[in-house]
Amino acid sequence: MALLRALAVLSLLPLLQAHDPALANLTAIPITNATLQRLSGRWFFLGSAFRNPVYKQAAEQIQAEFFDLVPNLTDDTILVREYQTIEDKCIYNSTHLGVQRENGTLSKSEGDTEHLGLLLLPRDPKSFMLAFSLEDEQNRGISFYGGKPHITPEQLKEFEDAATVAGLRKMEITYVDWKKDRCGLCRNSRNRTGRRKWRPRKRKPGLSPIIILCTPPSFLAINKHSV
């Protein structure tokens, strides 16, 4: 779960208090209703660069991922419905993110700890980035998301430029392989009547992920803990 794992990286509070001049283009800007409306809808995880070895390994295990964001402008939260392919299995999960408007961050709470990611909006309205621990050379990272599963040359340049400004090297960037996506196969497969074969059950955010094993023309949905 690239988005959720990324949000578990170290806090960005030091970044919000004292900015490195070299990161002038990656500083926080307030999040408005227009920002949240821009984030609403379906997004695809395209690539990332992490120095933190734990998150680097987690990101490299992701074959493909897409998710739906549903912002709540009243209580400043975002519902996330996530579909991730790992080891040729489709994993569905849902959760809520917090929105810190003035700080320009998104957060995920784990017990008493709140982890933050800095929201970055490139010129392309069909993309956004999350930056993490930018002032920590050993743990800094950045992840990139787009409105389509394939990155465009313009998006690629923006992401590589942002990674460079963040102090990361192009060789540290990893990209997903959408040819290995299994979740789209589940969601798009239809039976002979033309009806969709599967859609995720309504469930409370924060519950254990559901693993969807796609083996066309049939599939099996089982709870992760029963595997």
CSV table of C-alpha atoms in Angstrom, one decimal:
chain,number,residue,atom,x,y,z
A,1,MET,CA,0.0,0.0,0.0
A,2,ALA,CA,2.3,2.7,-1.3
A,3,LEU,CA,0.2,5.7,-0.2
A,4,LEU,CA,-0.3,4.3,3.3
A,5,ARG,CA,3.2,3.0,3.8
A,6,ALA,CA,4.6,6.3,2.5
A,7,LEU,CA,2.5,8.2,5.1
A,8,ALA,CA,4.2,6.2,7.8
A,9,VAL,CA,7.6,7.7,7.1
A,10,LEU,CA,9.1,10.1,9.7
A,11,SER,CA,7.4,13.3,10.5
A,12,LEU,CA,7.9,16.4,8.3
A,13,LEU,CA,7.5,18.9,11.2
A,14,PRO,CA,11.1,20.0,11.1
A,15,LEU,CA,10.7,20.8,7.4
A,16,LEU,CA,7.7,23.0,8.1
A,17,GLN,CA,9.7,25.0,10.7
A,18,ALA,CA,12.9,25.6,8.9
A,19,HIS,CA,13.3,25.3,5.1
A,20,ASP,CA,16.5,24.5,3.3
A,21,PRO,CA,17.0,27.1,0.5
A,22,ALA,CA,17.8,24.2,-1.8
A,23,LEU,CA,14.3,22.9,-1.4
A,24,ALA,CA,12.6,26.2,-2.2
A,25,ASN,CA,10.4,24.6,-4.8
A,26,LEU,CA,9.3,21.8,-2.4
A,27,THR,CA,8.0,23.8,0.5
A,28,ALA,CA,4.5,23.5,2.1
A,29,ILE,CA,1.6,25.5,0.7
A,30,PRO,CA,-1.9,25.7,2.4
A,31,ILE,CA,-4.5,23.1,1.2
A,32,THR,CA,-7.7,24.7,0.1
A,33,ASN,CA,-11.1,23.3,-0.9
A,34,ALA,CA,-9.9,23.6,-4.5
A,35,THR,CA,-6.9,21.5,-3.6
A,36,LEU,CA,-9.1,18.8,-2.2
A,37,GLN,CA,-11.4,18.9,-5.2
A,38,ARG,CA,-8.3,18.4,-7.4
A,39,LEU,CA,-7.3,15.3,-5.4
A,40,SER,CA,-10.8,13.8,-5.6
A,41,GLY,CA,-11.1,10.8,-7.9
A,42,ARG,CA,-8.9,7.9,-9.1
A,43,TRP,CA,-5.2,8.0,-9.0
A,44,PHE,CA,-2.4,5.6,-10.0
A,45,PHE,CA,0.9,5.1,-8.1
A,46,LEU,CA,3.6,5.6,-10.7
A,47,GLY,CA,6.9,5.7,-8.9
A,48,SER,CA,9.0,6.6,-5.8
A,49,ALA,CA,12.4,7.1,-4.4
A,50,PHE,CA,13.0,6.3,-0.8
A,51,ARG,CA,16.2,6.3,1.3
A,52,ASN,CA,14.6,4.7,4.3
A,53,PRO,CA,15.4,1.0,3.6
A,54,VAL,CA,12.1,-0.3,5.1
A,55,TYR,CA,10.0,1.9,2.8
A,56,LYS,CA,12.3,1.4,-0.1
A,57,GLN,CA,11.8,-2.3,0.1
A,58,ALA,CA,8.0,-2.0,0.5
A,59,ALA,CA,7.7,0.3,-2.5
A,60,GLU,CA,9.8,-2.1,-4.6
A,61,GLN,CA,7.4,-5.0,-3.8
A,62,ILE,CA,4.5,-3.1,-5.4
A,63,GLN,CA,3.8,-4.3,-8.9
A,64,ALA,CA,0.9,-1.8,-9.5
A,65,GLU,CA,-1.5,0.3,-7.5
A,66,PHE,CA,-4.4,2.6,-7.9
A,67,PHE,CA,-6.8,4.2,-5.4
A,68,ASP,CA,-9.8,6.4,-5.1
A,69,LEU,CA,-9.7,9.5,-3.0
A,70,VAL,CA,-13.0,10.9,-1.5
A,71,PRO,CA,-12.3,14.2,0.3
A,72,ASN,CA,-14.6,15.5,3.0
A,73,LEU,CA,-14.4,19.3,3.0
A,74,THR,CA,-16.2,19.6,6.3
A,75,ASP,CA,-14.1,17.5,8.6
A,76,ASP,CA,-10.9,17.7,6.6
A,77,THR,CA,-10.4,14.0,6.0
A,78,ILE,CA,-9.9,11.9,2.8
A,79,LEU,CA,-11.4,8.4,2.4
A,80,VAL,CA,-8.9,6.2,0.6
A,81,ARG,CA,-10.0,3.0,-1.3
A,82,GLU,CA,-6.9,1.3,-2.4
A,83,TYR,CA,-6.2,-1.6,-4.9
A,84,GLN,CA,-2.7,-2.9,-4.9
A,85,THR,CA,-1.0,-5.7,-6.7
A,86,ILE,CA,1.7,-7.6,-4.8
A,87,GLU,CA,3.0,-11.0,-5.8
A,88,ASP,CA,0.4,-11.2,-8.5
A,89,LYS,CA,-2.4,-10.8,-5.9
A,90,CYS,CA,-4.9,-7.9,-5.7
A,91,ILE,CA,-5.2,-6.5,-2.2
A,92,TYR,CA,-8.0,-4.1,-1.4
A,93,ASN,CA,-7.9,-1.8,1.6
A,94,SER,CA,-9.5,1.4,2.9
A,95,THR,CA,-8.6,4.0,5.4
A,96,HIS,CA,-8.9,7.7,6.2
A,97,LEU,CA,-6.2,10.4,5.9
A,98,GLY,CA,-6.2,13.6,7.9
A,99,VAL,CA,-5.8,17.0,6.2
A,100,GLN,CA,-3.7,19.7,7.8
A,101,ARG,CA,-4.7,22.7,5.6
A,102,GLU,CA,-2.3,25.3,6.9
A,103,ASN,CA,0.7,23.0,6.9
A,104,GLY,CA,0.0,21.5,3.5
A,105,THR,CA,0.3,17.9,4.8
A,106,LEU,CA,-1.7,14.7,4.8
A,107,SER,CA,-1.5,12.5,7.8
A,108,LYS,CA,-2.2,8.9,9.0
A,109,SER,CA,-2.6,8.1,12.7
A,110,GLU,CA,-1.2,4.9,14.2
A,111,GLY,CA,-2.1,4.7,17.8
A,112,ASP,CA,-0.7,7.8,19.5
A,113,THR,CA,1.6,8.6,16.6
A,114,GLU,CA,0.7,10.8,13.7
A,115,HIS,CA,2.8,10.6,10.5
A,116,LEU,CA,2.7,13.3,7.8
A,117,GLY,CA,3.5,13.6,4.2
A,118,LEU,CA,4.0,16.9,2.4
A,119,LEU,CA,1.6,17.4,-0.5
A,120,LEU,CA,3.3,18.7,-3.7
A,121,LEU,CA,1.2,19.9,-6.7
A,122,PRO,CA,3.2,20.0,-10.0
A,123,ARG,CA,2.1,22.1,-12.9
A,124,ASP,CA,0.3,19.1,-14.4
A,125,PRO,CA,-3.2,19.0,-12.7
A,126,LYS,CA,-3.4,15.3,-13.4
A,127,SER,CA,-0.5,14.5,-10.9
A,128,PHE,CA,0.6,15.1,-7.4
A,129,MET,CA,3.5,14.1,-5.2
A,130,LEU,CA,4.1,13.3,-1.5
A,131,ALA,CA,7.5,14.2,0.1
A,132,PHE,CA,8.9,12.8,3.3
A,133,SER,CA,11.7,13.7,5.7
A,134,LEU,CA,13.3,16.0,3.2
A,135,GLU,CA,15.8,17.3,5.7
A,136,ASP,CA,16.9,13.8,6.8
A,137,GLU,CA,19.4,12.7,4.2
A,138,GLN,CA,19.2,9.1,5.3
A,139,ASN,CA,15.4,8.8,5.2
A,140,ARG,CA,14.1,11.3,2.7
A,141,GLY,CA,11.8,10.2,0.0
A,142,ILE,CA,9.2,11.2,-2.6
A,143,SER,CA,6.4,9.4,-4.3
A,144,PHE,CA,4.5,10.3,-7.5
A,145,TYR,CA,0.9,9.7,-8.6
A,146,GLY,CA,-1.0,10.4,-11.9
A,147,GLY,CA,-4.5,10.3,-13.3
A,148,LYS,CA,-3.6,7.5,-15.7
A,149,PRO,CA,-1.6,4.3,-15.2
A,150,HIS,CA,1.2,5.3,-17.6
A,151,ILE,CA,3.5,8.2,-16.9
A,152,THR,CA,3.9,10.9,-19.6
A,153,PRO,CA,7.2,12.4,-20.7
A,154,GLU,CA,6.2,15.7,-19.1
A,155,GLN,CA,5.2,14.0,-15.8
A,156,LEU,CA,8.4,12.0,-15.8
A,157,LYS,CA,10.5,15.2,-16.1
A,158,GLU,CA,8.6,16.9,-13.3
A,159,PHE,CA,9.0,13.9,-11.0
A,160,GLU,CA,12.7,13.6,-11.8
A,161,ASP,CA,13.3,17.3,-11.3
A,162,ALA,CA,11.5,17.2,-8.0
A,163,ALA,CA,13.5,14.2,-6.8
A,164,THR,CA,16.7,16.0,-7.8
A,165,VAL,CA,15.7,19.1,-5.9
A,166,ALA,CA,14.8,16.9,-2.9
A,167,GLY,CA,18.4,15.6,-2.9
A,168,LEU,CA,17.6,12.2,-4.5
A,169,ARG,CA,19.3,10.7,-7.5
A,170,LYS,CA,17.5,9.5,-10.6
A,171,MET,CA,19.0,6.0,-10.1
A,172,GLU,CA,17.1,5.8,-6.8
A,173,ILE,CA,13.7,6.1,-8.5
A,174,THR,CA,11.7,2.9,-9.1
A,175,TYR,CA,8.6,2.7,-11.2
A,176,VAL,CA,5.6,0.2,-11.2
A,177,ASP,CA,5.0,-2.2,-14.0
A,178,TRP,CA,1.3,-1.9,-15.0
A,179,LYS,CA,1.5,-5.0,-17.2
A,180,LYS,CA,1.5,-6.9,-13.9
A,181,ASP,CA,-1.7,-5.3,-12.5
A,182,ARG,CA,-4.2,-7.8,-11.2
A,183,CYS,CA,-6.7,-5.5,-9.6
A,184,GLY,CA,-7.8,-4.0,-12.9
A,185,LEU,CA,-8.3,-7.5,-14.1
A,186,CYS,CA,-10.7,-8.2,-11.2
A,187,ARG,CA,-12.6,-5.0,-11.5
A,188,ASN,CA,-12.9,-5.0,-15.3
A,189,SER,CA,-13.7,-8.7,-15.8
A,190,ARG,CA,-17.3,-9.5,-16.6
A,191,ASN,CA,-19.4,-12.6,-16.8
A,192,ARG,CA,-21.4,-13.7,-19.8
A,193,THR,CA,-24.4,-11.5,-18.8
A,194,GLY,CA,-22.2,-8.4,-18.9
A,195,ARG,CA,-22.3,-7.9,-15.2
A,196,ARG,CA,-19.2,-7.2,-13.2
A,197,LYS,CA,-18.0,-10.2,-11.3
A,198,TRP,CA,-16.7,-8.4,-8.3
A,199,ARG,CA,-16.8,-5.2,-6.4
A,200,PRO,CA,-15.4,-4.6,-2.9
A,201,ARG,CA,-17.8,-5.1,0.0
A,202,LYS,CA,-18.8,-2.1,2.1
A,203,ARG,CA,-16.5,-2.2,5.1
A,204,LYS,CA,-15.2,0.1,7.8
A,205,PRO,CA,-11.9,1.8,7.1
A,206,GLY,CA,-9.0,0.4,9.0
A,207,LEU,CA,-10.0,-3.3,8.9
A,208,SER,CA,-7.7,-6.0,7.6
A,209,PRO,CA,-7.1,-5.8,3.8
A,210,ILE,CA,-8.9,-8.2,1.5
A,211,ILE,CA,-6.9,-10.3,-0.9
A,212,ILE,CA,-8.4,-10.9,-4.3
A,213,LEU,CA,-6.9,-13.8,-6.1
A,214,CYS,CA,-7.6,-13.3,-9.8
A,215,THR,CA,-7.6,-16.5,-11.8
A,216,PRO,CA,-9.7,-15.8,-14.9
A,217,PRO,CA,-12.5,-16.7,-15.6
A,218,SER,CA,-13.1,-17.1,-11.9
A,219,PHE,CA,-11.5,-15.5,-8.8
A,220,LEU,CA,-11.5,-16.0,-5.0
A,221,ALA,CA,-11.8,-13.2,-2.4
A,222,ILE,CA,-10.5,-14.2,1.0
A,223,ASN,CA,-9.6,-12.3,4.2
A,224,LYS,CA,-5.8,-11.8,4.5
A,225,HIS,CA,-5.7,-13.6,7.9
A,226,SER,CA,-7.2,-16.8,6.5
A,227,VAL,CA,-4.5,-17.2,3.9
